[in-house]
């Protein structure tokens, strides 16, 4: 589904990603871990098409297409979803209008008619239950005045509504208490299918108690320095990142 | 432009004034006419405002005033019914409609009204003769004809406009809707004069719509004086939608008495050169005032908002918020002042001007000012001019919303803060629609107002 080869990206002349290789197949959940500043969020942003980054080398092939050639909205229409680490507050744009516009744009791309209002509302109700999000939130402006936990839950809610093929969750667990964490993880697990894939970016192992990854990668210094199965996450939890940093230098 | 040209311009208006003085006076009582000569003398002192004056630094009105216009010192005779060509298409908006054609009250289907509860809606001309006591008490009491030369010019030439009176304790059930229409085969200038007297404890709302119906160049220099009595409540909404060959100077003078509450909301969709002067005096304790403006400009349009919020008594609360989206090479200025006089303790006064500049060529000059003589007050002011928020843009696009739509959504959201405050609900809905169309570029880039052009099936 996704093939990243020797990806280099920089921001204002500073190279952040220094040759990332990664392959994600349908049905898989990948966890990308790593210390702060290792390039995890940058990788997520580059995949979603944030233009702050200049890709200087390498390629990203998604479903046989050159992902880097696509505008952010085209990537979304092709089924990529980014769960933001810091969801943006947009006063004056209602959640309802925002989601309806997004869904109908994606439907248009697939040659479908705009969704009927009644169907849309029904879908909202179903997906709200899935992520246990408060109805009041969906009546407000996008993320405006939401607590940290509500914002993260709202990301999962949007993911449920948009039904993406590849979800990239950027530290969706940070700042969540254990109950909220379970709800988020539960949402991800329920949305999982054999046709979709998920990349979970996280600093801590604890999310992986609830979302069981097929593969775990450690990103350090802009490269993936170690890959393994879920045991690797436990090892990191126990030993921290220092042993890997040493290994990476050697 | 040379200094000589300015003197000429000043003299041109004065000369025209004296030559037509008898025509100007005709049909109007002494208490209107006896203000004229002093007013033209006041006008003479300063002439047409120029950019060396602090208040007009960013707006040069001279080119517009230099043009030759037919001046409407007599009503234009038209042999058709205006109501046939113009209909307001705001559904469910039930109002007392009043039409002004080139500044003259249009009588055919909108005769004067005296409602059962004593509310009067009529022409300024009619009121001056029929209700001299009310008019005498308020006419030219709030307009600053010494400080503002264009208010003086208007006073010298004032012949007609709209008069509204709401008696003590009465509620106007339906809003008055004043539609200013400009239409002619030649360039024209209009100087209408409105007077609204809202007595103690009354409740009222007034909507003003400005439209141009023909492609000629128009210049409007209007004065509206509003008295809002103690404990009275008034909502005022103005929609400016004139073509790009028009120049409008609108002088709004509001006097609020104790415990009164006024909201004034100006939405500028189109116009060539617009100068809106708001002079707001909170002339009693515990007044509340909200003055908001939203302007959407593109191409060579220019809009200048000048606000003087005068807190003269204690416990006043005021809020000014002006927001603008400037596209292409449009320019704008905001000059907002809050004056808190020495006695006006416990005043709360806020002011903000936020702009989005969509291109590098669009330009905005924003100058919020606070002048405070009282020591126990809460005041703030500020201005921002910038681009659309990059993070928000990316967030929307990452959900599949195209660049253009995302921009629109954000501009719409930016505008919403003002539109959401419009108190007349059907009008609010309609303005939402108009703003959306305007932002999409679908609204009247042509010379006519959207209200009756385009889709023939609309009405």
XYZ file of C-alpha atoms in Angstrom, chain B residues 8-24 40 43-44 68-74 153 156-157 159 189 191:
33
model
C -11.797 76.152 -6.936
C -13.643 73.080 -5.826
C -14.711 74.692 -2.572
C -15.882 77.769 -4.433
C -17.655 75.702 -6.996
C -19.917 74.230 -4.313
C -20.453 77.603 -2.632
C -21.231 79.309 -5.864
C -23.687 76.591 -6.756
C -25.223 76.936 -3.309
C -25.870 80.665 -3.524
C -27.109 80.428 -7.068
C -29.713 77.832 -6.063
C -30.486 78.943 -2.537
C -34.093 79.735 -3.301
C -34.638 76.334 -4.864
C -33.032 74.669 -1.864
C -21.942 76.643 3.836
C -17.868 74.142 4.748
C -15.911 76.986 3.188
C -19.137 67.083 -12.759
C -22.426 65.754 -11.478
C -25.990 66.547 -11.949
C -26.945 67.650 -8.458
C -30.339 66.585 -7.358
C -31.781 69.769 -5.971
C -35.085 68.774 -7.479
C -22.055 70.685 3.095
C -26.358 73.474 3.442
C -27.978 71.345 0.746
C -33.765 68.835 1.190
C -24.729 63.519 -6.694
C -26.993 64.545 -0.304
